[in-house]
Coordinates of C-alpha atoms in Angstrom, one line a residue:
Chain A
M1 CA 22.6 11.0 41.1
P2 CA 23.9 12.4 38.0
I3 CA 27.4 13.5 38.7
S4 CA 28.2 16.8 37.1
D5 CA 31.1 17.8 35.5
E6 CA 32.3 21.2 36.8
R7 CA 34.5 22.0 33.4
Q8 CA 31.5 22.1 31.1
T9 CA 30.2 25.5 30.1
P10 CA 27.0 25.4 28.2
S11 CA 27.0 29.2 27.3
Q12 CA 30.1 28.5 25.0
R13 CA 28.2 25.4 22.8
P14 CA 26.5 26.8 19.8
P15 CA 22.5 27.0 19.9
P16 CA 20.8 23.8 20.3
L17 CA 19.6 22.0 16.4
L18 CA 17.8 18.9 18.6
E19 CA 17.0 18.9 21.9
F20 CA 16.1 16.6 24.4
K21 CA 13.9 18.0 27.6
D22 CA 13.4 15.6 30.2
V23 CA 12.7 12.4 27.6
N24 CA 10.7 9.6 29.5
T25 CA 10.6 6.8 27.5
Y26 CA 9.0 3.3 28.1
Y27 CA 8.4 -0.2 26.2
G28 CA 5.1 -1.2 27.4
E29 CA 5.8 -1.2 31.4
L30 CA 9.4 -1.0 31.0
H31 CA 11.0 2.5 31.9
V32 CA 14.1 3.1 29.2
L33 CA 14.9 6.4 29.1
K34 CA 15.0 8.6 32.1
G35 CA 14.5 12.1 32.2
V36 CA 17.2 12.6 29.4
D37 CA 18.5 16.0 28.5
C38 CA 20.3 16.1 25.8
S39 CA 21.3 18.4 23.2
V40 CA 23.3 18.4 19.6
G41 CA 24.7 22.4 18.4
E42 CA 24.5 23.5 15.3
G43 CA 27.6 22.7 13.7
E44 CA 28.7 19.9 16.4
I45 CA 29.9 16.3 16.5
V46 CA 28.1 15.1 19.8
C47 CA 28.4 11.4 20.7
L48 CA 26.4 9.7 23.3
L49 CA 28.9 6.9 25.3
G50 CA 27.2 4.0 27.1
G51 CA 27.6 0.2 27.4
N52 CA 24.8 -2.6 26.0
A53 CA 21.3 -1.9 26.6
C54 CA 21.9 1.6 28.3
G55 CA 19.1 3.3 26.3
K56 CA 21.7 4.6 23.2
S57 CA 19.4 2.4 20.7
T58 CA 16.0 3.9 22.4
T59 CA 17.1 7.6 22.2
M60 CA 18.6 7.2 18.6
K61 CA 14.8 6.1 17.8
T62 CA 13.1 8.5 19.6
I63 CA 14.9 11.1 17.6
L64 CA 14.1 9.3 14.7
G65 CA 10.6 8.9 15.7
I66 CA 10.6 5.1 15.5
V67 CA 9.6 5.3 19.2
K68 CA 7.7 8.3 20.8
P69 CA 8.4 9.9 24.7
K70 CA 5.4 9.9 26.8
S71 CA 6.5 12.8 28.4
G72 CA 9.2 15.5 28.4
E73 CA 10.0 17.2 24.8
V74 CA 12.1 16.6 21.5
A75 CA 12.6 20.0 19.9
Y76 CA 14.6 20.4 16.4
A77 CA 15.3 23.7 14.7
G78 CA 13.3 25.2 17.7
A79 CA 10.4 23.4 16.9
R80 CA 8.7 20.6 18.9
I81 CA 8.9 17.3 17.3
N82 CA 7.3 14.5 18.8
E83 CA 4.8 13.2 17.2
L84 CA 5.9 13.7 14.2
P85 CA 6.3 11.3 11.5
T86 CA 9.8 9.3 10.5
A87 CA 9.0 10.8 7.2
E88 CA 8.7 14.4 8.3
R89 CA 11.4 14.3 10.3
V90 CA 14.0 13.2 7.2
K91 CA 11.9 15.8 4.9
R92 CA 13.4 18.5 7.6
G93 CA 16.8 17.4 7.8
I94 CA 17.5 14.5 10.2
A95 CA 19.3 11.7 8.3
P96 CA 20.1 8.3 9.9
V97 CA 22.8 6.1 9.2
P98 CA 21.3 2.9 11.3
E99 CA 22.9 0.5 13.2
A100 CA 24.1 -2.3 11.0
R101 CA 23.8 -0.1 7.5
R102 CA 20.5 -1.4 6.4
L103 CA 20.9 -0.8 3.2
F104 CA 18.0 -2.0 0.4
P105 CA 20.1 -5.6 0.0
R106 CA 18.6 -6.3 -3.5
M107 CA 18.8 -2.8 -4.9
T108 CA 22.2 -1.9 -6.6
V109 CA 24.4 0.9 -4.4
L110 CA 23.2 3.6 -7.3
E111 CA 19.5 2.9 -6.2
N112 CA 20.4 2.7 -2.3
L113 CA 21.7 5.8 -2.6
E114 CA 18.6 7.4 -5.1
M115 CA 16.3 6.1 -2.1
G116 CA 18.3 8.3 0.4
A117 CA 16.7 11.4 -1.9
F118 CA 13.2 10.0 -1.6
T119 CA 11.9 12.8 -0.1
R120 CA 13.2 15.1 -2.4
D121 CA 12.1 16.3 -5.8
D122 CA 14.7 18.7 -6.7
T123 CA 16.4 16.8 -9.6
A124 CA 19.3 18.7 -10.1
E125 CA 19.8 19.5 -6.6
I126 CA 20.8 15.2 -6.4
E127 CA 22.6 15.0 -9.0
I128 CA 24.8 18.0 -7.4
D129 CA 24.4 15.8 -4.0
K130 CA 25.3 12.0 -5.8
E131 CA 28.5 14.1 -6.7
R132 CA 29.4 15.2 -3.2
V133 CA 29.2 11.7 -2.5
F134 CA 31.2 10.3 -5.0
A135 CA 33.8 13.0 -3.9
L136 CA 34.0 11.8 -0.3
F137 CA 33.5 7.8 -1.3
P138 CA 35.6 7.4 -4.5
R139 CA 34.5 3.3 -4.3
I140 CA 31.2 4.0 -3.8
K141 CA 31.3 5.2 -7.8
E142 CA 33.2 2.2 -8.7
R143 CA 30.4 0.0 -7.6
L144 CA 27.3 1.8 -8.8
K145 CA 25.8 -1.3 -10.7
Q146 CA 26.5 -3.8 -7.7
Q147 CA 23.9 -5.2 -5.6
A148 CA 24.4 -3.5 -2.0
G149 CA 24.1 -7.1 0.2
T150 CA 27.4 -8.0 -1.9
L151 CA 29.5 -5.1 -0.5
S152 CA 31.8 -5.6 2.1
G153 CA 31.1 -4.3 5.4
G154 CA 33.2 -1.6 4.8
E155 CA 31.8 -0.6 1.4
Q156 CA 28.1 -1.1 3.2
Q157 CA 28.9 1.3 6.0
M158 CA 30.2 3.8 2.8
V159 CA 26.8 3.3 1.2
A160 CA 24.7 3.9 4.3
I161 CA 26.8 6.9 5.0
G162 CA 26.4 8.4 1.3
R163 CA 22.5 7.5 1.4
A164 CA 21.8 9.4 4.1
L165 CA 23.5 12.5 3.0
M166 CA 21.3 11.8 -0.1
A167 CA 18.7 13.5 2.0
R168 CA 20.9 17.0 2.4
P169 CA 20.3 16.6 6.4
K170 CA 21.3 19.5 8.8
L171 CA 21.6 16.9 11.3
L172 CA 23.2 13.0 10.6
C173 CA 22.1 10.6 13.3
M174 CA 25.2 7.6 13.6
D175 CA 24.4 4.7 15.4
E176 CA 27.3 2.8 16.0
P177 CA 29.4 3.6 12.5
S178 CA 32.2 1.3 13.9
M179 CA 30.4 -1.9 14.6
G180 CA 31.6 -4.6 12.4
L181 CA 34.5 -2.4 10.3
S182 CA 38.0 -3.3 10.9
P183 CA 40.5 -0.9 12.5
A184 CA 41.8 0.9 10.0
F185 CA 38.3 1.3 8.6
V186 CA 37.1 2.6 11.2
E187 CA 40.0 5.4 11.2
Q188 CA 38.4 5.9 8.0
V189 CA 34.7 6.1 8.7
F190 CA 35.9 8.4 11.3
D191 CA 38.0 10.5 8.8
I192 CA 34.8 10.9 6.8
I193 CA 32.6 12.0 9.4
Q194 CA 34.9 14.8 10.5
A195 CA 34.8 15.8 6.2
I196 CA 30.8 15.6 6.9
N197 CA 31.2 18.0 10.2
R198 CA 33.0 20.4 8.0
Q199 CA 30.7 20.8 5.2
G200 CA 28.4 22.3 7.5
T201 CA 26.4 18.8 8.9
S202 CA 25.1 18.3 12.8
I203 CA 26.6 15.0 13.6
F204 CA 25.0 12.9 16.6
M205 CA 26.7 9.9 16.9
V206 CA 26.3 6.5 19.7
E207 CA 29.4 5.1 19.8
Q208 CA 31.2 1.6 21.6
N209 CA 34.3 2.5 20.4
A210 CA 34.8 5.7 23.1
N211 CA 38.2 6.6 22.5
M212 CA 37.5 7.3 18.8
A213 CA 34.1 9.0 19.6
L214 CA 35.8 11.5 21.6
S215 CA 39.0 12.1 19.5
I216 CA 36.7 13.9 17.0
A217 CA 33.6 14.8 19.0
S218 CA 33.0 18.1 21.0
F219 CA 31.1 17.4 23.4
G220 CA 29.4 13.9 24.9
Y221 CA 27.2 12.5 27.2
V222 CA 27.6 9.2 28.9
L223 CA 24.3 7.4 29.5
Q224 CA 23.5 4.7 32.4
T225 CA 20.8 2.4 32.7
G226 CA 18.7 5.1 30.8
Q227 CA 20.0 8.2 32.4
V228 CA 22.6 11.0 31.7
V229 CA 25.2 10.1 34.5
L230 CA 27.8 12.8 33.0
H231 CA 28.2 14.8 30.2
G232 CA 31.2 17.7 29.3
S233 CA 33.1 18.4 26.6
A234 CA 35.2 15.4 24.6
Q235 CA 38.1 16.8 26.6
S236 CA 36.9 17.1 30.1
L237 CA 35.4 13.5 29.6
R238 CA 38.4 12.2 27.6
D239 CA 39.8 13.3 31.0
N240 CA 37.6 12.0 33.3
E241 CA 38.7 8.9 35.6
M242 CA 35.2 7.1 35.5
V243 CA 35.0 7.5 31.6
Q244 CA 38.4 6.1 31.6
Q245 CA 38.0 3.2 33.8
A246 CA 34.3 2.2 32.1
Y247 CA 34.9 2.8 28.1
L248 CA 38.9 4.0 27.6
G249 CA 39.9 1.0 29.5
R250 CA 42.2 3.0 31.4
M251 CA 43.0 2.1 35.0
K252 CA 44.1 4.1 37.4
A253 CA 47.9 4.6 37.7
Chain B
M1 CA -8.0 -34.1 -33.2
S2 CA -4.2 -35.8 -33.5
H3 CA -2.6 -36.0 -30.0
W4 CA -0.9 -32.6 -30.9
D5 CA -3.9 -30.7 -31.4
V6 CA -5.6 -32.0 -28.0
L7 CA -2.3 -31.0 -26.2
L8 CA -2.1 -27.2 -27.9
Q9 CA -5.9 -26.5 -27.6
Q10 CA -5.1 -27.6 -23.6
V11 CA -2.0 -25.4 -23.5
I12 CA -4.5 -22.3 -25.1
N13 CA -7.0 -23.2 -22.0
G14 CA -4.5 -23.5 -19.7
V15 CA -2.7 -20.4 -20.4
S16 CA -5.9 -18.6 -20.1
L17 CA -6.9 -20.1 -16.9
G18 CA -3.3 -19.2 -15.9
A19 CA -3.0 -15.6 -16.6
M20 CA -6.4 -15.3 -14.5
Y21 CA -4.8 -17.0 -11.4
A22 CA -1.1 -15.1 -12.4
L23 CA -3.5 -12.1 -11.6
L24 CA -5.0 -13.1 -8.6
A25 CA -1.6 -14.2 -7.4
L26 CA 0.1 -10.7 -7.9
G27 CA -2.4 -9.2 -5.4
F28 CA -0.9 -11.5 -2.6
T29 CA 2.3 -11.4 -3.5
M30 CA 2.5 -7.9 -3.4
V31 CA 0.7 -7.7 0.2
Y32 CA 2.5 -10.3 1.4
G33 CA 5.7 -8.8 0.1
I34 CA 5.6 -5.5 1.8
I35 CA 3.8 -6.4 5.1
E36 CA 4.1 -9.9 5.6
L37 CA 0.3 -10.7 5.6
I38 CA -1.2 -13.4 3.5
N39 CA -4.7 -11.3 3.1
F40 CA -7.4 -14.2 2.7
A41 CA -10.0 -11.3 1.9
H42 CA -8.2 -11.1 -1.5
F43 CA -10.5 -14.6 -2.3
N44 CA -13.4 -12.5 -2.3
V45 CA -12.6 -9.0 -3.5
F46 CA -12.3 -11.6 -6.6
M47 CA -15.6 -12.1 -6.3
V48 CA -17.2 -9.2 -5.5
G49 CA -15.0 -7.5 -8.6
S50 CA -16.8 -10.0 -11.0
F51 CA -20.0 -8.7 -9.7
I52 CA -18.9 -5.0 -10.1
A53 CA -18.0 -5.5 -13.8
M54 CA -21.4 -7.8 -14.6
W55 CA -23.6 -4.8 -12.9
T56 CA -21.0 -1.9 -14.8
L57 CA -22.0 -3.9 -18.2
E58 CA -25.3 -4.1 -17.2
A59 CA -25.4 -1.2 -16.5
M60 CA -24.2 0.2 -20.0
G61 CA -27.3 -1.5 -21.2
F62 CA -26.2 -5.4 -21.9
A63 CA -27.9 -8.4 -20.6
G64 CA -27.0 -12.0 -21.0
Q65 CA -24.8 -13.0 -24.2
S66 CA -27.0 -12.0 -27.1
H67 CA -25.7 -8.2 -27.5
V68 CA -22.4 -9.0 -29.1
L69 CA -19.9 -5.9 -30.2
Y70 CA -17.0 -6.2 -32.8
G71 CA -14.2 -3.8 -33.6
L72 CA -14.2 -0.4 -31.8
P73 CA -17.2 -0.1 -29.7
L74 CA -16.2 -3.7 -28.0
I75 CA -12.8 -2.9 -27.0
G76 CA -14.2 0.8 -25.7
I77 CA -16.4 -1.6 -23.8
L78 CA -13.7 -3.8 -22.5
L79 CA -11.8 -0.8 -21.4
A80 CA -15.0 0.9 -19.5
A81 CA -15.2 -2.5 -17.9
F82 CA -12.0 -3.5 -16.8
A83 CA -11.4 0.4 -15.3
V84 CA -14.7 0.3 -13.6
T85 CA -14.2 -2.7 -12.0
M86 CA -10.7 -2.4 -10.9
L87 CA -11.3 1.3 -9.6
G88 CA -14.3 -0.6 -7.7
S89 CA -12.3 -3.6 -6.6
G90 CA -9.0 -1.1 -5.9
I91 CA -11.2 0.9 -3.3
L92 CA -12.5 -2.1 -1.7
G93 CA -9.4 -3.2 -0.8
V94 CA -8.4 0.3 0.4
A95 CA -11.3 0.1 2.2
I96 CA -10.5 -3.5 4.1
E97 CA -6.9 -2.5 4.8
R98 CA -8.4 0.8 6.5
L99 CA -11.0 -0.6 8.2
A100 CA -9.9 -3.8 9.5
L101 CA -5.9 -4.1 9.3
R102 CA -4.6 -0.6 10.2
P103 CA -5.5 -1.4 13.6
L104 CA -4.0 -4.3 13.5
R105 CA -1.0 -2.9 12.3
G106 CA 2.4 -4.0 14.9
V107 CA 0.1 -6.8 16.7
P108 CA 2.1 -9.3 16.2
G109 CA 0.8 -13.3 15.8
T110 CA -1.9 -14.2 13.5
A111 CA -4.3 -12.1 14.2
P112 CA -4.1 -10.0 11.3
M113 CA -4.4 -12.8 9.1
I114 CA -7.1 -14.4 11.2
T115 CA -8.9 -10.6 10.3
T116 CA -8.9 -11.1 6.7
I117 CA -10.7 -14.3 6.8
G118 CA -13.4 -12.5 8.7
M119 CA -13.6 -9.7 6.2
S120 CA -13.4 -12.7 3.5
Y121 CA -16.9 -14.3 5.0
I122 CA -18.0 -10.7 5.5
L123 CA -17.6 -9.8 1.6
Y124 CA -19.3 -13.5 0.9
N125 CA -21.8 -13.0 2.9
I126 CA -23.0 -9.7 1.6
V127 CA -22.8 -11.0 -2.0
L128 CA -24.9 -14.1 -0.7
L129 CA -27.6 -12.0 0.6
G130 CA -27.3 -9.1 -1.6
A131 CA -27.8 -11.0 -4.7
G132 CA -28.6 -15.0 -4.0
A133 CA -27.5 -17.5 -4.4
D134 CA -27.9 -18.7 -7.7
S135 CA -25.1 -18.7 -10.7
K136 CA -25.4 -15.0 -12.6
N137 CA -25.4 -15.9 -16.3
Y138 CA -22.8 -13.0 -16.8
T139 CA -23.2 -10.6 -19.4
N140 CA -21.0 -10.7 -22.1
P141 CA -20.4 -8.6 -25.2
M142 CA -17.5 -10.5 -27.0
P143 CA -18.2 -12.1 -30.0
K144 CA -18.1 -15.5 -30.7
T145 CA -15.0 -15.3 -33.8
A146 CA -13.0 -18.2 -34.0
W147 CA -10.0 -19.4 -35.8
E148 CA -9.6 -23.1 -36.6
F149 CA -5.8 -24.1 -37.1
G150 CA -6.4 -27.5 -38.1
G151 CA -8.2 -29.3 -35.1
V152 CA -7.0 -26.1 -32.5
T153 CA -9.6 -23.6 -32.1
L154 CA -8.1 -20.3 -30.7
R155 CA -11.0 -17.9 -29.9
L156 CA -11.2 -14.2 -30.0
R157 CA -12.0 -13.4 -26.2
E158 CA -9.1 -15.8 -25.4
V159 CA -6.7 -13.6 -27.1
L160 CA -8.4 -10.6 -25.9
L161 CA -8.0 -11.5 -22.5
W162 CA -4.5 -12.4 -23.0
T163 CA -3.9 -8.9 -24.1
V164 CA -5.2 -7.4 -21.1
A165 CA -3.6 -9.5 -18.7
L166 CA -0.2 -9.1 -20.3
L167 CA -0.9 -5.3 -20.6
L168 CA -1.6 -5.3 -16.7
M169 CA 1.4 -7.5 -15.9
L170 CA 3.6 -5.3 -18.4
A171 CA 1.8 -1.6 -16.6
L172 CA 2.6 -3.1 -13.0
N173 CA 6.0 -4.2 -13.9
Y174 CA 7.0 -0.7 -14.7
F175 CA 5.3 0.8 -12.3
V176 CA 7.3 -1.4 -9.5
R177 CA 10.9 -0.9 -11.3
R178 CA 10.9 2.8 -12.3
T179 CA 8.5 5.2 -10.7
K180 CA 9.4 6.4 -6.8
M181 CA 6.7 5.0 -5.5
G182 CA 7.9 1.6 -7.1
K183 CA 10.9 1.8 -5.5
A184 CA 9.5 2.4 -2.5
M185 CA 7.2 -0.6 -2.7
Q186 CA 10.3 -2.5 -3.3
A187 CA 12.3 -0.4 -0.8
M188 CA 9.3 -1.7 2.1
A189 CA 10.2 -5.4 1.0
Q190 CA 13.5 -5.4 1.7
D191 CA 13.8 -4.0 4.6
Q192 CA 10.9 -2.0 6.3
E193 CA 12.4 0.1 9.1
A194 CA 15.2 1.5 7.3
A195 CA 12.6 2.5 4.2
R196 CA 10.7 4.2 6.9
M197 CA 14.3 5.9 7.8
V198 CA 14.7 7.0 4.2
G199 CA 11.3 8.6 4.3
I200 CA 9.0 6.6 3.2
D201 CA 5.3 7.1 4.3
V202 CA 4.9 3.4 4.9
D203 CA 1.0 3.8 5.4
R204 CA 0.8 5.2 2.0
V205 CA 2.7 2.5 0.4
V206 CA 0.6 0.0 2.1
I207 CA -2.5 1.6 0.7
I208 CA -1.4 1.7 -2.3
T209 CA -0.6 -1.3 -2.8
F210 CA -3.8 -2.7 -1.4
F211 CA -5.1 -0.7 -3.9
L212 CA -3.5 -2.0 -7.0
G213 CA -3.7 -5.8 -6.0
S214 CA -7.1 -5.4 -5.3
A215 CA -8.0 -4.5 -8.9
L216 CA -5.8 -6.7 -10.2
A217 CA -8.1 -8.8 -8.4
G218 CA -11.2 -6.9 -10.0
A219 CA -9.5 -7.4 -13.5
A220 CA -9.4 -11.5 -12.8
G221 CA -13.0 -11.3 -11.5
L222 CA -14.6 -10.0 -14.9
I223 CA -11.8 -11.9 -16.5
F224 CA -13.5 -15.0 -15.1
G225 CA -17.1 -13.9 -16.3
L226 CA -16.1 -13.2 -19.7
Y227 CA -14.4 -16.6 -19.8
Y228 CA -16.7 -18.8 -18.4
N229 CA -20.3 -17.1 -18.6
Y230 CA -21.1 -17.2 -15.2
T231 CA -20.3 -15.6 -11.8
S232 CA -21.8 -16.3 -8.4
Y233 CA -20.9 -15.7 -4.7
L234 CA -19.1 -19.3 -4.9
I235 CA -16.3 -18.6 -7.0
G236 CA -13.4 -16.9 -4.8
Y237 CA -12.7 -20.0 -2.9
T238 CA -11.4 -22.2 -5.6
A239 CA -9.8 -19.5 -7.7
G240 CA -8.5 -17.7 -4.8
L241 CA -6.7 -20.9 -3.5
R242 CA -5.2 -21.7 -6.8
A243 CA -3.9 -18.1 -7.1
F244 CA -2.5 -18.3 -3.5
T245 CA -1.1 -21.7 -4.4
A246 CA 0.7 -19.9 -8.0
A247 CA 1.6 -17.0 -5.6
V248 CA 3.6 -19.8 -2.7
L249 CA 4.5 -21.8 -5.9
G250 CA 6.1 -18.8 -7.7
G251 CA 8.0 -17.4 -4.2
I252 CA 5.6 -15.5 -2.4
G253 CA 6.7 -11.8 -2.6
N254 CA 8.0 -12.4 -6.0
I255 CA 6.3 -10.4 -8.7
P256 CA 7.6 -12.2 -11.7
G257 CA 7.2 -15.6 -9.3
A258 CA 3.7 -14.9 -8.9
M259 CA 3.2 -14.7 -12.7
L260 CA 4.9 -18.1 -13.9
G261 CA 3.3 -19.8 -10.9
G262 CA -0.4 -18.5 -12.0
I263 CA 0.8 -19.5 -15.5
M264 CA 1.9 -22.9 -14.2
I265 CA -1.4 -23.8 -12.2
G266 CA -3.4 -22.5 -15.4
L267 CA -1.9 -24.9 -17.4
I268 CA -1.7 -28.1 -14.5
E269 CA -5.7 -27.6 -14.5
S270 CA -6.0 -27.9 -18.5
L271 CA -3.6 -30.6 -19.5
G272 CA -4.2 -32.3 -15.7
G273 CA -8.0 -32.4 -16.7
Q274 CA -7.1 -33.4 -20.2
Y275 CA -4.3 -36.3 -19.5
I276 CA -5.7 -37.6 -16.4
A277 CA -8.9 -36.5 -14.7
V278 CA -10.5 -33.3 -13.9
R279 CA -11.3 -34.3 -10.1
W280 CA -7.4 -35.4 -9.6
T281 CA -6.6 -31.5 -10.6
D282 CA -6.7 -29.9 -6.7
I283 CA -4.3 -33.5 -6.2
I284 CA -2.5 -32.3 -8.8
I285 CA -1.9 -29.0 -7.9
F286 CA -1.2 -29.3 -4.0
S287 CA 1.3 -32.1 -4.4
L288 CA 3.3 -30.5 -6.6
L289 CA 2.6 -27.5 -4.0
V290 CA 4.0 -29.9 -1.5
L291 CA 6.8 -30.7 -3.3
V292 CA 8.2 -27.3 -4.0
L293 CA 7.7 -26.5 -0.3
V294 CA 9.5 -29.4 0.7
F295 CA 12.4 -29.1 -1.6
R296 CA 12.8 -25.3 -2.6
P297 CA 11.4 -23.7 0.5
T298 CA 11.3 -20.0 -0.9
G299 CA 9.3 -21.0 -4.0
L300 CA 10.8 -21.3 -7.7
L301 CA 11.7 -17.4 -8.2
G302 CA 12.1 -16.7 -4.3
R303 CA 15.3 -15.7 -2.6
A304 CA 16.3 -16.9 0.5
A305 CA 15.7 -14.4 3.6
P306 CA 18.1 -11.6 3.1
T307 CA 20.7 -12.0 6.0
K308 CA 20.9 -9.3 8.8
S309 CA 24.3 -8.4 8.5

């Protein structure tokens, strides 16, 4: 039975850019997402917390159209997108920063960034976005000619975020942005996520590092075995006893 | 003829064969590169290509090898024949992908590969039933012009075939490295899911890859006919298997590797035939393949599978 959070007041949230309504997905016989309702409002940072195999990655794949829901509705910018292919979703402004970066390893950093703008033809605007990425990540600019596969994990994460920004997305979907990064780098990545958000991009983030995620998010969902068991403002989730025990590593005093 | 002349002559022959194998190997390597499928239908797309080319030349009023052209008319006719053949073979390749392979996309295991073997047999039998089992005397407007350098003969037709093969490989190289669709192909070869996530329409890239690979196989089919002056429903097997070996030798999935492998197989065939014996050619080729796979499993220019970091 989902636990509702009393302090959450949906009316205070901005209008939704992305919305899941009673979404059910299956892998063959396996029921993965069970009636998931969640949304990302315009300009929000929303994080999805949960342990292993709770359906976080499936949620991400459902947003991107790699997994199609069996029932329910996925709506984006006011339109139902359940059946839309991934390429079309990217064109409409949903850009993923996939788990484990997934750069094109034998392309240069510059080529990787250019692949991010694959769906666009506005050459002049693409150049502007390239400069915007360099401004966010000065390190990238120093390594444009280097093969992406030879970069360190943190640098790869920067390029992966940069590549997603090259699509000029309205919604950036980040799958475990802190995974495999050193603590110093994690902090840097989260600062950058906030900077991107301030420039007007909504952010949906799946994250194991609940502490970090809740510190920058405005709203959060907790997923357990495919169900949303808890949702509320980031502050209310940080104060929630169950979240503290399960994800923030704090025991009851 | 001094033994140097013999060697040089066989190198000329080997490069001609190698250019043909290279064009054919490119189709194997490109398709494998993007969807990790070994497309055995490719053997007989090559064979059908040589028939399309022969019929095209016949339709333009040529028959047998008596009607010979020179200069611009020759180049015009060759261009037309290559264009029609490549278009026809390309469409055949796309049809195979669309009808037989796309429904199996995402099916794990060997089912798609077995399907390509089935498609190969279908093409083989259609040509056998439609055109008959006898070898066809190839329509060939190429003159017998040749130059003698000491004991070495360089024929005009060889120079022309090298030129065509080289231009096609340069064009492919340009396409893959410089165009947006070419970059999409590279991206798909490196990480299919990531390619999908930057908005690449994967089905479209697969279709274009089949079209290009099959068009090159058609060009190789025409070169086969012009080089050997015959074609038959049987030619796909031997040439296809050697070209496939060339692709693996160079590193399957690697475009320069296919070109290098093709030329190597061509040279082994001609030099092996001269210095050892023709009946040993296949043994040498496949022994070399085994050695490469044992000591360098990724092929000569192949890279190890990218590590998932």
